[in-house]
mmCIF file of N, CA, C and O in Angstrom:
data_model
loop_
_atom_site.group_PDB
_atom_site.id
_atom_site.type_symbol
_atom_site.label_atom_id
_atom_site.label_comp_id
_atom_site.label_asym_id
_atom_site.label_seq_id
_atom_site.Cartn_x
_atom_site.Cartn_y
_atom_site.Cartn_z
ATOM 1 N N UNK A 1 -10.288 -5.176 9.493
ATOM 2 C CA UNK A 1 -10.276 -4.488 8.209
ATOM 3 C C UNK A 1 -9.981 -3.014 8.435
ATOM 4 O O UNK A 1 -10.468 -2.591 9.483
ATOM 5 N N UNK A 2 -9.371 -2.213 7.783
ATOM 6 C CA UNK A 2 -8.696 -1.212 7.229
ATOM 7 C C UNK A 2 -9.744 -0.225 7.425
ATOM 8 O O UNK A 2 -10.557 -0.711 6.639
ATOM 9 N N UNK A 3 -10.345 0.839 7.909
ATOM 10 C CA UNK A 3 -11.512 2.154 6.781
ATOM 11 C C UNK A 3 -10.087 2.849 6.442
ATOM 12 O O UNK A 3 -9.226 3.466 7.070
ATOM 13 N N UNK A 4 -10.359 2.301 4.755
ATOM 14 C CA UNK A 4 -9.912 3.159 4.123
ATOM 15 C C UNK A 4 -9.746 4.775 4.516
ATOM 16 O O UNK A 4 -8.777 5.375 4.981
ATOM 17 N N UNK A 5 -11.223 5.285 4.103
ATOM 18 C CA UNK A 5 -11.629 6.196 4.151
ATOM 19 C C UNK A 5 -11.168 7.224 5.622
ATOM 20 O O UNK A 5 -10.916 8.405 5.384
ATOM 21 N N UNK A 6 -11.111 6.920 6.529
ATOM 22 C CA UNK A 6 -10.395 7.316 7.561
ATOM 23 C C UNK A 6 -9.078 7.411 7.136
ATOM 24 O O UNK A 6 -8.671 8.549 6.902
ATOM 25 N N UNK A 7 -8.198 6.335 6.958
ATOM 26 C CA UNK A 7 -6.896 6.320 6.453
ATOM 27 C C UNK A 7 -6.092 7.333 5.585
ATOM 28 O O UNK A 7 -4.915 7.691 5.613
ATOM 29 N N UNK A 8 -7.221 7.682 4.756
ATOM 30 C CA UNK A 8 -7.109 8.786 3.566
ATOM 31 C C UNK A 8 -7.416 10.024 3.959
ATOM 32 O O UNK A 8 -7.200 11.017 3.264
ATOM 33 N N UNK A 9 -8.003 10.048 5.242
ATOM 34 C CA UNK A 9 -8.650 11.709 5.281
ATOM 35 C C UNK A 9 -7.535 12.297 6.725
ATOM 36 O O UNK A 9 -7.735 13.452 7.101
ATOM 37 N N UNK A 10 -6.606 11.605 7.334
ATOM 38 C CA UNK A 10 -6.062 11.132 8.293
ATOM 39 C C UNK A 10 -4.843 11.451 7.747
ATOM 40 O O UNK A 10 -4.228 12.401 8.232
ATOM 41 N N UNK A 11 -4.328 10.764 6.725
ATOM 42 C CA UNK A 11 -3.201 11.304 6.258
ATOM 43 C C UNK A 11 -2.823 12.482 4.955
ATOM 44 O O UNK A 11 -1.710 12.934 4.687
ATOM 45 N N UNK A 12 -4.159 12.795 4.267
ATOM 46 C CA UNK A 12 -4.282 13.285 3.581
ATOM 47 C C UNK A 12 -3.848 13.161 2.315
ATOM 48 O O UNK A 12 -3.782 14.075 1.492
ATOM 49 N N UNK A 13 -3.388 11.424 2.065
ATOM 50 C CA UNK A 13 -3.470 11.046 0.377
ATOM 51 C C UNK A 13 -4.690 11.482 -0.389
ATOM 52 O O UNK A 13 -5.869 11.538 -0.037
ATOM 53 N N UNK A 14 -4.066 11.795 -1.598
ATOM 54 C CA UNK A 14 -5.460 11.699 -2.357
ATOM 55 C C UNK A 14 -6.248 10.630 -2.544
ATOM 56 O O UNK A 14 -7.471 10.769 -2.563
ATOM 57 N N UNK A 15 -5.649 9.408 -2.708
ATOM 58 C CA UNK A 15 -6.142 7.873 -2.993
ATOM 59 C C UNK A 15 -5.825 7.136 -1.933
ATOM 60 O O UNK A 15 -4.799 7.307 -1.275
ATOM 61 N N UNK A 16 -6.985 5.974 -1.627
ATOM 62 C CA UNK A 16 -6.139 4.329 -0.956
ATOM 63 C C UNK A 16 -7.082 3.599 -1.770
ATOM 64 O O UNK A 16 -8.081 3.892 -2.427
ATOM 65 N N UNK A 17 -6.225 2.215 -1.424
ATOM 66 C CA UNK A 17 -7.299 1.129 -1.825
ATOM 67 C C UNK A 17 -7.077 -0.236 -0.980
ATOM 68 O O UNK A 17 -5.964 -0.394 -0.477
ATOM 69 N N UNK A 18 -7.926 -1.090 -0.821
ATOM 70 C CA UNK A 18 -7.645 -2.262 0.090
ATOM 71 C C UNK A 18 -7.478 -3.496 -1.090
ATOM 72 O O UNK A 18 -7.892 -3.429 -2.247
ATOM 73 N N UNK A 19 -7.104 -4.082 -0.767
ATOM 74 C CA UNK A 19 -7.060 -5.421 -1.948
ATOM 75 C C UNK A 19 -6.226 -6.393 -1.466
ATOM 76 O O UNK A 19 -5.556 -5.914 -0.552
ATOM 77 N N UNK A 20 -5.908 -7.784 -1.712
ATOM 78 C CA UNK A 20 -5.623 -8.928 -1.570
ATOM 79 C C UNK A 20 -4.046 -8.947 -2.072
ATOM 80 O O UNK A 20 -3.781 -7.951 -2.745
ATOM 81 N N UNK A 21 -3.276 -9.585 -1.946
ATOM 82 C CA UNK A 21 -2.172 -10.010 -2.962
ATOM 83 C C UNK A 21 -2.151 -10.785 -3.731
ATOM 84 O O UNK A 21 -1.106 -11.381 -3.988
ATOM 85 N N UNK A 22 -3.389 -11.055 -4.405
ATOM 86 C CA UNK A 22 -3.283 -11.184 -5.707
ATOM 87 C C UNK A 22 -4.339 -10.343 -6.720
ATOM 88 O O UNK A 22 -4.929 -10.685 -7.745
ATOM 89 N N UNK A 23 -4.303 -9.125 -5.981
ATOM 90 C CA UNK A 23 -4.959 -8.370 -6.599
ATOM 91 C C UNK A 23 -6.063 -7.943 -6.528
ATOM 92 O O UNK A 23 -6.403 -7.243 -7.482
ATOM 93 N N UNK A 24 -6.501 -8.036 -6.049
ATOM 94 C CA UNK A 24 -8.545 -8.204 -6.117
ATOM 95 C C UNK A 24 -8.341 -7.538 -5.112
ATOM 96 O O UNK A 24 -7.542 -7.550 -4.175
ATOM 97 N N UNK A 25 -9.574 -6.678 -5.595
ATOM 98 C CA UNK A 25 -9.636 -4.962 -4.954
ATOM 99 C C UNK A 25 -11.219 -5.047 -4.342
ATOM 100 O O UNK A 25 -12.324 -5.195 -4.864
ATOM 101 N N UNK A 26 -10.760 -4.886 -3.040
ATOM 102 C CA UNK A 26 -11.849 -4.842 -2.202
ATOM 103 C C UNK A 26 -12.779 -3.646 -1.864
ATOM 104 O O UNK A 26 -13.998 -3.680 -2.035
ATOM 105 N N UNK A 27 -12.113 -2.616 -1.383
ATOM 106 C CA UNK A 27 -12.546 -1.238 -1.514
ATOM 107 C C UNK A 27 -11.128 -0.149 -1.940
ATOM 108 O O UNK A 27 -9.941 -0.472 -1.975
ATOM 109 N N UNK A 28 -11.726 1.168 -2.223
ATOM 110 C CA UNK A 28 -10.863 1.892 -2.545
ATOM 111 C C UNK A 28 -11.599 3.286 -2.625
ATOM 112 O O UNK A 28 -12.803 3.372 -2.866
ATOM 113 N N UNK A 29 -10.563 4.649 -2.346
ATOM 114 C CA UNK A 29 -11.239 6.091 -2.112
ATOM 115 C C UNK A 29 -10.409 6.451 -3.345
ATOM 116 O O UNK A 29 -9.294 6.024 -3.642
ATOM 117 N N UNK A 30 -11.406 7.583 -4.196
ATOM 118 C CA UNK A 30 -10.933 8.385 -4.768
ATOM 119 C C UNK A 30 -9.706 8.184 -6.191
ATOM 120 O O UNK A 30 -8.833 8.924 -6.643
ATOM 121 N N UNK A 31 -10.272 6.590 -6.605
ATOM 122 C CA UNK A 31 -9.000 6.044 -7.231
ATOM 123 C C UNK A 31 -9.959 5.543 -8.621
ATOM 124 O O UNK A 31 -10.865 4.715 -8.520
ATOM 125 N N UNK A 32 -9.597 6.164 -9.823
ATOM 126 C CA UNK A 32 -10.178 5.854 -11.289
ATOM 127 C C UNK A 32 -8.837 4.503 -11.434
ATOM 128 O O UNK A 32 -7.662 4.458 -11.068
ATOM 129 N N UNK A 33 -9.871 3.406 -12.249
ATOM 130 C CA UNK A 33 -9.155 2.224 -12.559
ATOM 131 C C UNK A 33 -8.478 1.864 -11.274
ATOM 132 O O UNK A 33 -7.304 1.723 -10.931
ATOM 133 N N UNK A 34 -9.499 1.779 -10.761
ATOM 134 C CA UNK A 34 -8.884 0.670 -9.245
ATOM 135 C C UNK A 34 -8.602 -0.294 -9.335
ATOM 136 O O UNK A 34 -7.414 -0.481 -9.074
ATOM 137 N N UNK A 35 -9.141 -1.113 -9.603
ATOM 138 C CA UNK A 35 -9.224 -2.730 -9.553
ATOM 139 C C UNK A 35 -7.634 -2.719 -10.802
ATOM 140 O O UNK A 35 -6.836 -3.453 -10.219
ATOM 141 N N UNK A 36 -7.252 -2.445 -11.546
ATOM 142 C CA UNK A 36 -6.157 -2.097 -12.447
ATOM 143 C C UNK A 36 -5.034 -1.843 -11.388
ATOM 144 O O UNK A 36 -4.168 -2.707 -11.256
ATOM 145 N N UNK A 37 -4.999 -0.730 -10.641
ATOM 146 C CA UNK A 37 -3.994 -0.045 -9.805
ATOM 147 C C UNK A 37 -3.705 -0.939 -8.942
ATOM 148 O O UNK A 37 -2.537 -0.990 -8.555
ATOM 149 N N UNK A 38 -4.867 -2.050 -8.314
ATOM 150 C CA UNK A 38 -4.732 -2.711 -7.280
ATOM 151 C C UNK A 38 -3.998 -4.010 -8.106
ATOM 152 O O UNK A 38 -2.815 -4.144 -7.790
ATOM 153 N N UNK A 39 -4.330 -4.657 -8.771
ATOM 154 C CA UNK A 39 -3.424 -5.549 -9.577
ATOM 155 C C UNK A 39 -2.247 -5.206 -9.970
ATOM 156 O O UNK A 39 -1.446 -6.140 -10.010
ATOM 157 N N UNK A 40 -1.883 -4.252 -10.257
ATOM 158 C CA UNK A 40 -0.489 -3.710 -10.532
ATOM 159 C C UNK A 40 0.174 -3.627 -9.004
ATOM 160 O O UNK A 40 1.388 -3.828 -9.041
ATOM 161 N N UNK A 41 -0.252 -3.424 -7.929
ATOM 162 C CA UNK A 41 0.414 -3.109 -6.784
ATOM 163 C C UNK A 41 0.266 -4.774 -6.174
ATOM 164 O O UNK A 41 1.260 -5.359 -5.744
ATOM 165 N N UNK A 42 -0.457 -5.119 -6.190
ATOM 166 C CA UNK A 42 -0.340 -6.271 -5.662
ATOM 167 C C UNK A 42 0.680 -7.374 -6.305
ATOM 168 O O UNK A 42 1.137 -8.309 -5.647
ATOM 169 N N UNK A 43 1.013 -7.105 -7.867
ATOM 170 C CA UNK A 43 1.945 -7.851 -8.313
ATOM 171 C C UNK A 43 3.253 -7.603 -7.723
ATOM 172 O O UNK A 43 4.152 -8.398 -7.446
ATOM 173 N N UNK A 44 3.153 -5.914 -7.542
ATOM 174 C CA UNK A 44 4.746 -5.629 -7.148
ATOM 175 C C UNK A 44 4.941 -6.283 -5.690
ATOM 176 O O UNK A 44 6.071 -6.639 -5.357
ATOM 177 N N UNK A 45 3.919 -6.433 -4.876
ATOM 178 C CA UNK A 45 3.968 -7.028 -3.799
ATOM 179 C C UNK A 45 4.544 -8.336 -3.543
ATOM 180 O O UNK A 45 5.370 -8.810 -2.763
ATOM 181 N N UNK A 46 3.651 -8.826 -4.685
ATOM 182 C CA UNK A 46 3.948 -10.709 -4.687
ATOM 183 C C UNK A 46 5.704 -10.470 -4.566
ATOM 184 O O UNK A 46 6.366 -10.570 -3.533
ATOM 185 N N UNK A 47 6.200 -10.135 -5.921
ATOM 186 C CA UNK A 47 7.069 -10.294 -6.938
ATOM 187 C C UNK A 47 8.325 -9.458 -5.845
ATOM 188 O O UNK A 47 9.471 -9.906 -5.833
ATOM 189 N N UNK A 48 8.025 -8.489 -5.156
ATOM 190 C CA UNK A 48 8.670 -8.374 -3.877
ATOM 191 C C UNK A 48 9.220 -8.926 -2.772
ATOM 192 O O UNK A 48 10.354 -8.881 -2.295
ATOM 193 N N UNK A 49 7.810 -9.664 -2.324
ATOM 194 C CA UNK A 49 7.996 -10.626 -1.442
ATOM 195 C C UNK A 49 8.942 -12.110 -1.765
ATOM 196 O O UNK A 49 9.754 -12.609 -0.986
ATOM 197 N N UNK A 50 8.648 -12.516 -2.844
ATOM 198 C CA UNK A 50 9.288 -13.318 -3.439
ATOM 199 C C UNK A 50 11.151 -13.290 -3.563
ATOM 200 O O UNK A 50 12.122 -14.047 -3.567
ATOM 201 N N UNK A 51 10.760 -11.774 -3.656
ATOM 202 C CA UNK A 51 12.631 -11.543 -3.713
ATOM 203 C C UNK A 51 13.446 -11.336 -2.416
ATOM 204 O O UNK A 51 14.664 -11.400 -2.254
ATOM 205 N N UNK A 52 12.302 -11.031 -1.398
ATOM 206 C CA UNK A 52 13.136 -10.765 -0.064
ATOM 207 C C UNK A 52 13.466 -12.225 0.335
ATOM 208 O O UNK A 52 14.505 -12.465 0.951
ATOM 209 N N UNK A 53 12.354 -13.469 -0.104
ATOM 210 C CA UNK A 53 12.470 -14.723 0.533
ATOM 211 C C UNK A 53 13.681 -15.530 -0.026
ATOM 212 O O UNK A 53 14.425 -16.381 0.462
ATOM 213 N N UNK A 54 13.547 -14.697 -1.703
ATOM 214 C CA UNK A 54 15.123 -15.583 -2.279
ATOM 215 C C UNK A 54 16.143 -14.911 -1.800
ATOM 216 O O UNK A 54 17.133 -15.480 -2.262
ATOM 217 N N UNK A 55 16.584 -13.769 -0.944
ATOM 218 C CA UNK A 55 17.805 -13.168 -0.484
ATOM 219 C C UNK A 55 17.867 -13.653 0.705
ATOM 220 O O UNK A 55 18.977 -14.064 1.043
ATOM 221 N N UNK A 56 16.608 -13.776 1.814
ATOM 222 C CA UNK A 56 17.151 -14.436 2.721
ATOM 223 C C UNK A 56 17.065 -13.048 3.830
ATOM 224 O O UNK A 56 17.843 -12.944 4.778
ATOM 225 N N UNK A 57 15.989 -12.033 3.525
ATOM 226 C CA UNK A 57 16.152 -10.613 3.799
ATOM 227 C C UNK A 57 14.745 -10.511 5.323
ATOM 228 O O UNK A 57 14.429 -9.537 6.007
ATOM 229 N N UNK A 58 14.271 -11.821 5.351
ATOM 230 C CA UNK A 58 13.069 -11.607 5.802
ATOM 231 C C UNK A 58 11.794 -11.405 5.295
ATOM 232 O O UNK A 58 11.774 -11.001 4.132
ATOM 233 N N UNK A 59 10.282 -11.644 6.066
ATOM 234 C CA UNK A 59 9.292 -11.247 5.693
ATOM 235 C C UNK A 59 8.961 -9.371 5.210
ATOM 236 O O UNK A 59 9.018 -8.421 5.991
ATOM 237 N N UNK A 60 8.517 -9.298 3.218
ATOM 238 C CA UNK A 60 8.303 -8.243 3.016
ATOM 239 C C UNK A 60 6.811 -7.500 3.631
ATOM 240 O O UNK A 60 5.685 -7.626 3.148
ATOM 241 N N UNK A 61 7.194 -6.750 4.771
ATOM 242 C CA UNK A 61 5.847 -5.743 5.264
ATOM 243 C C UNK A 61 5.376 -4.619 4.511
ATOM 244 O O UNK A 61 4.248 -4.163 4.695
ATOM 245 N N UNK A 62 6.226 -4.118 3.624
ATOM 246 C CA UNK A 62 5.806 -2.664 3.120
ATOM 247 C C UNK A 62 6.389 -2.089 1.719
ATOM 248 O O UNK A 62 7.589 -2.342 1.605
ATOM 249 N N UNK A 63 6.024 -1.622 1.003
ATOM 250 C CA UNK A 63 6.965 -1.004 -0.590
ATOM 251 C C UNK A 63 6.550 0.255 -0.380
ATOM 252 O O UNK A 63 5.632 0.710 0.303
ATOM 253 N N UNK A 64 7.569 0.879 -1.245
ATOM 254 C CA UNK A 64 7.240 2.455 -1.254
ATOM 255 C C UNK A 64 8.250 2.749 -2.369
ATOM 256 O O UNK A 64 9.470 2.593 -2.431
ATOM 257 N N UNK A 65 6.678 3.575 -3.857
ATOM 258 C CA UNK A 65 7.295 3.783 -5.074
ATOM 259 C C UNK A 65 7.554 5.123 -4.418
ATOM 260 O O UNK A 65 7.191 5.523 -3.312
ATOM 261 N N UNK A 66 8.217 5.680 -5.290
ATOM 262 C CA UNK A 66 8.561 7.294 -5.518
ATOM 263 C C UNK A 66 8.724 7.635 -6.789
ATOM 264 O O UNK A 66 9.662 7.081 -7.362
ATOM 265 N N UNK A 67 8.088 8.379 -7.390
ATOM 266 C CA UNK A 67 8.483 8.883 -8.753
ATOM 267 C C UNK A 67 8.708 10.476 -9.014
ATOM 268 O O UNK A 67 9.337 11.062 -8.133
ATOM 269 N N UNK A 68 8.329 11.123 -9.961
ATOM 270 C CA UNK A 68 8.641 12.905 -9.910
ATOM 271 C C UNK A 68 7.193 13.203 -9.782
ATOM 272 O O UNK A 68 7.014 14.285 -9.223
ATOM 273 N N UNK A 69 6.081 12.577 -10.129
ATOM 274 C CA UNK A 69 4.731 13.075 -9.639
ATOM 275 C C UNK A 69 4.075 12.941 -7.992
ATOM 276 O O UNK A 69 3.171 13.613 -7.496
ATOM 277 N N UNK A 70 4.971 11.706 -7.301
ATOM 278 C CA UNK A 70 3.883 11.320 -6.483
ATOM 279 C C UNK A 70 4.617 10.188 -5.042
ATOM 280 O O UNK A 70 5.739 10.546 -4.683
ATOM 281 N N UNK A 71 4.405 9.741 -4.776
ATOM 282 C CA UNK A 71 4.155 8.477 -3.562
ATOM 283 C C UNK A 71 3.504 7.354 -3.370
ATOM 284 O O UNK A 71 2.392 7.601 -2.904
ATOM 285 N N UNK A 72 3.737 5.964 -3.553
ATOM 286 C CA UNK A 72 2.780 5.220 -3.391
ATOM 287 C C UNK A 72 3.300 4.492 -2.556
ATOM 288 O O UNK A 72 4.263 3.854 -2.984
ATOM 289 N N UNK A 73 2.875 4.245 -0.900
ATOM 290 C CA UNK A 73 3.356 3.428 0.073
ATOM 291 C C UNK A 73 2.045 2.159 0.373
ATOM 292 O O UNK A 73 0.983 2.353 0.966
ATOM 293 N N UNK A 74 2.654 0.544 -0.397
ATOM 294 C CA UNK A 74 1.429 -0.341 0.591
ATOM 295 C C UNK A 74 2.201 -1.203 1.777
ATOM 296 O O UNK A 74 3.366 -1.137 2.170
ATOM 297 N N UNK A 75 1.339 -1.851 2.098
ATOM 298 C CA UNK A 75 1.542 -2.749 3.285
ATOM 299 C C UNK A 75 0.679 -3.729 3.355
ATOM 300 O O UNK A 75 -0.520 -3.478 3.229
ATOM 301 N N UNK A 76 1.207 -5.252 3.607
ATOM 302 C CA UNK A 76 0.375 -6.318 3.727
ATOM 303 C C UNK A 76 0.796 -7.021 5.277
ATOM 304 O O UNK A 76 1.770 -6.890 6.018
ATOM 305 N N UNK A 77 -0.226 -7.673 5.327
ATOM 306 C CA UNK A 77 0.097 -8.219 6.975
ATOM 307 C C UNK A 77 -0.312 -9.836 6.427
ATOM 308 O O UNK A 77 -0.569 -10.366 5.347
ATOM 309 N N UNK A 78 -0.206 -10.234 7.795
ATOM 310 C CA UNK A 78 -0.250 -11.741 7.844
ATOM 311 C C UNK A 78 -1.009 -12.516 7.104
ATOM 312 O O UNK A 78 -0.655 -13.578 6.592
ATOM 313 N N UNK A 79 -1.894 -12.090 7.041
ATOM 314 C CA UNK A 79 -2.542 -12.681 6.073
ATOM 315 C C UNK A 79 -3.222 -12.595 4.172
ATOM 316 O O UNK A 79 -4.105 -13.011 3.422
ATOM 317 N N UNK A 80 -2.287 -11.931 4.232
ATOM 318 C CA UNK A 80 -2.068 -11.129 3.042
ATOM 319 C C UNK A 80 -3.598 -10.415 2.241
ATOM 320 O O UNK A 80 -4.300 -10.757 1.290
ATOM 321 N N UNK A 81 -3.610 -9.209 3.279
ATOM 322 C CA UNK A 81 -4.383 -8.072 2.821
ATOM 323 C C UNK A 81 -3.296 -6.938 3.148
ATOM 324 O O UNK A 81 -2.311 -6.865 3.883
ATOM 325 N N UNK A 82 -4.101 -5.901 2.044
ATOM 326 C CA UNK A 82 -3.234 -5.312 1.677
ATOM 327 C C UNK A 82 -3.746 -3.563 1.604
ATOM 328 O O UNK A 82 -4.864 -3.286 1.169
ATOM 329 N N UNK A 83 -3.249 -3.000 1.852
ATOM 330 C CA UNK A 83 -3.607 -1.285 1.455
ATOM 331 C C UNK A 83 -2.447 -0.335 1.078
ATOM 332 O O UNK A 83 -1.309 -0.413 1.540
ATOM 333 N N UNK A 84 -2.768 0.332 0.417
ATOM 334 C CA UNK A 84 -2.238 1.170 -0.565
ATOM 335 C C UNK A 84 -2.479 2.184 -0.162
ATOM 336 O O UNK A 84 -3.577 2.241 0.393
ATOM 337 N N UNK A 85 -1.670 3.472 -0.198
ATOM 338 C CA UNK A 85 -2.035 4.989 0.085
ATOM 339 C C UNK A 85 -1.101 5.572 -1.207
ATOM 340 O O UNK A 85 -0.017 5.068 -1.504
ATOM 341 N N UNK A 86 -1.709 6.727 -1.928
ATOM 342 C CA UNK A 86 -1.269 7.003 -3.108
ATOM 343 C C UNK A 86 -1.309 8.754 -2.897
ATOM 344 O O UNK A 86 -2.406 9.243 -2.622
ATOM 345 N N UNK A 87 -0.443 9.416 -2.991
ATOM 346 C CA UNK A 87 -0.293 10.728 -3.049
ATOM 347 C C UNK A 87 0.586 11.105 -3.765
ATOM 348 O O UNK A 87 1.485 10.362 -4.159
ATOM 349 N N UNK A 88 0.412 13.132 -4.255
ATOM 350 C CA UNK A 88 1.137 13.891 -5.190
ATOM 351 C C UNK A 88 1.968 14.101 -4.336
ATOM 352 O O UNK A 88 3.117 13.779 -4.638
ATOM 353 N N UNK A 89 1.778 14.603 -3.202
ATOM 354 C CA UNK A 89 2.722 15.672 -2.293
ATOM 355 C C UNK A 89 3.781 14.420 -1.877
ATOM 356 O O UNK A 89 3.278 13.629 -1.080
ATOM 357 N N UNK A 90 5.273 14.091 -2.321
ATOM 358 C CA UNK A 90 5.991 13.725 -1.434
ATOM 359 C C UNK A 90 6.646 13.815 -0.569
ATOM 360 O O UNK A 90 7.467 12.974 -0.201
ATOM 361 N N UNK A 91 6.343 15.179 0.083
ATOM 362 C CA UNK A 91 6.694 16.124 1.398
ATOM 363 C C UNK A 91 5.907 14.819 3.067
ATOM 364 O O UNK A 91 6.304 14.475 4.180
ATOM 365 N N UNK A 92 4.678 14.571 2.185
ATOM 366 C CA UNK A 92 3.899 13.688 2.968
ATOM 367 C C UNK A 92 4.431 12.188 3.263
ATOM 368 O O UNK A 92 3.856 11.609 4.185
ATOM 369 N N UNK A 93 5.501 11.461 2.562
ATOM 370 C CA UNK A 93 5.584 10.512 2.688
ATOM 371 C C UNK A 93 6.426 9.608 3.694
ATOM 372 O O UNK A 93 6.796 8.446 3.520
ATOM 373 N N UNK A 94 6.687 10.647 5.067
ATOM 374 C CA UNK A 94 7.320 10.019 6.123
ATOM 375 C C UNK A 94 5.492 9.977 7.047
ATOM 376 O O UNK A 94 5.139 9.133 7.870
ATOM 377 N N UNK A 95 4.814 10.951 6.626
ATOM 378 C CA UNK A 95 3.566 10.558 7.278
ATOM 379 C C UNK A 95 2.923 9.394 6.993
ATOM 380 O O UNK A 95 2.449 8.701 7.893
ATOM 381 N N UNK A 96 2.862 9.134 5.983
ATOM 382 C CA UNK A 96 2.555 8.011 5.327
ATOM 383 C C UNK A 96 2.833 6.596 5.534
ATOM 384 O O UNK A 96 2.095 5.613 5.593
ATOM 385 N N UNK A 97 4.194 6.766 5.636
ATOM 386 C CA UNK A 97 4.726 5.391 6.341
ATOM 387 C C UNK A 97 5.139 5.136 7.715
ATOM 388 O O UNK A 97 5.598 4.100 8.196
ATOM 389 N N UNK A 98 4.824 6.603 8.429
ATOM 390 C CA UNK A 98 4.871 6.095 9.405
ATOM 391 C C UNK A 98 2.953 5.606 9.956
ATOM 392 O O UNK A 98 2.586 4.765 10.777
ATOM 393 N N UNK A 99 2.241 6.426 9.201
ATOM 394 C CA UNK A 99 0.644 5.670 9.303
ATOM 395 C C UNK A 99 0.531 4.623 9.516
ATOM 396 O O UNK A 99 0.104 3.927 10.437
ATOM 397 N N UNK A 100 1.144 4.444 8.155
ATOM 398 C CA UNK A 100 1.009 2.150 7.555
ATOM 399 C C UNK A 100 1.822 2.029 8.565
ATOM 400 O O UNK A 100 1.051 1.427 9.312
ATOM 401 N N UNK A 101 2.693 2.125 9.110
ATOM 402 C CA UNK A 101 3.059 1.278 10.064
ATOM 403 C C UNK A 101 2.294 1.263 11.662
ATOM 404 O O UNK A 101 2.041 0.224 12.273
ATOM 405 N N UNK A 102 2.098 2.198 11.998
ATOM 406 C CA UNK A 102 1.153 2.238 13.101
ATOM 407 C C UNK A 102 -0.298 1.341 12.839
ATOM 408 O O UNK A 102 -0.848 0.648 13.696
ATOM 409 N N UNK A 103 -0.748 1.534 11.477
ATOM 410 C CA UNK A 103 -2.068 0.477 11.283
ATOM 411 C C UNK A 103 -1.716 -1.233 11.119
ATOM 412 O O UNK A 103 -2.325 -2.234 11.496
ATOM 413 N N UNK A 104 -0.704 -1.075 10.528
ATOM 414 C CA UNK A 104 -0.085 -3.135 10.550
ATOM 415 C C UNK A 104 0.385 -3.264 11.762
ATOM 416 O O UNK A 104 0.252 -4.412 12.186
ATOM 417 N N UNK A 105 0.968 -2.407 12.608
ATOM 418 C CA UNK A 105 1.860 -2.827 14.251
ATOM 419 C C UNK A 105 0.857 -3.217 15.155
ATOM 420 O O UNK A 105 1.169 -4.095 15.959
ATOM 421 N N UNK A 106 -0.493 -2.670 15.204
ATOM 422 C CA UNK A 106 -1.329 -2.722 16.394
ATOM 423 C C UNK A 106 -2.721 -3.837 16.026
ATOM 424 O O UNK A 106 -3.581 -4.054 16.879
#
């Protein structure tokens, strides 16, 4: 399992959260309407994964939104758990993914 909380203070998101792919939110730092955020990310996950398997693209490891406020990079592993890191600064978001990837690789 994930500490969040390390994860977040480590990379300096404002938010993470841990949760399942299908949503269900296990723990989470610093995040109003979690269990909400985590269902919404976990759908994009499913609904992701689903599309890499109909292209033929490989197993999906990782998403990463970008919008004009912020960053949201998750990652699920084998057994489909899942964490989320959520930040304003998108200056941060090669740290970010390169994090999640160092925490799913090892």
């Amino acid at each position: 399992m994930v500490n969040i909380n390390a994860l977040v203070e480590e990379t300096g998101a404002e938010s993470g959260l841990v949760f399942n792919i299908d949503g269900i939110l296990l723990e989470s730092v610093n995040l109003e309407y979690d269990g909400n955020v985590a269902a919404m990310i976990g759908m994009i996950l499913k609904m992701s994964l689903e599309m890499s398997e109909d292209l033929n693209n490989g197993e999906l490891k990782q998403i990463m939104i970008k919008n004009n406020d912020g960053i949201v990079v998750a990652n699920k592993d084998q057994d489909d758990n899942c964490v989320a890191l959520l930040s304003k600064d998108i200056s941060k978001m090669g740290l970010l993914l390169r994090k999640m990837d160092t925490v799913f690789n090892n």
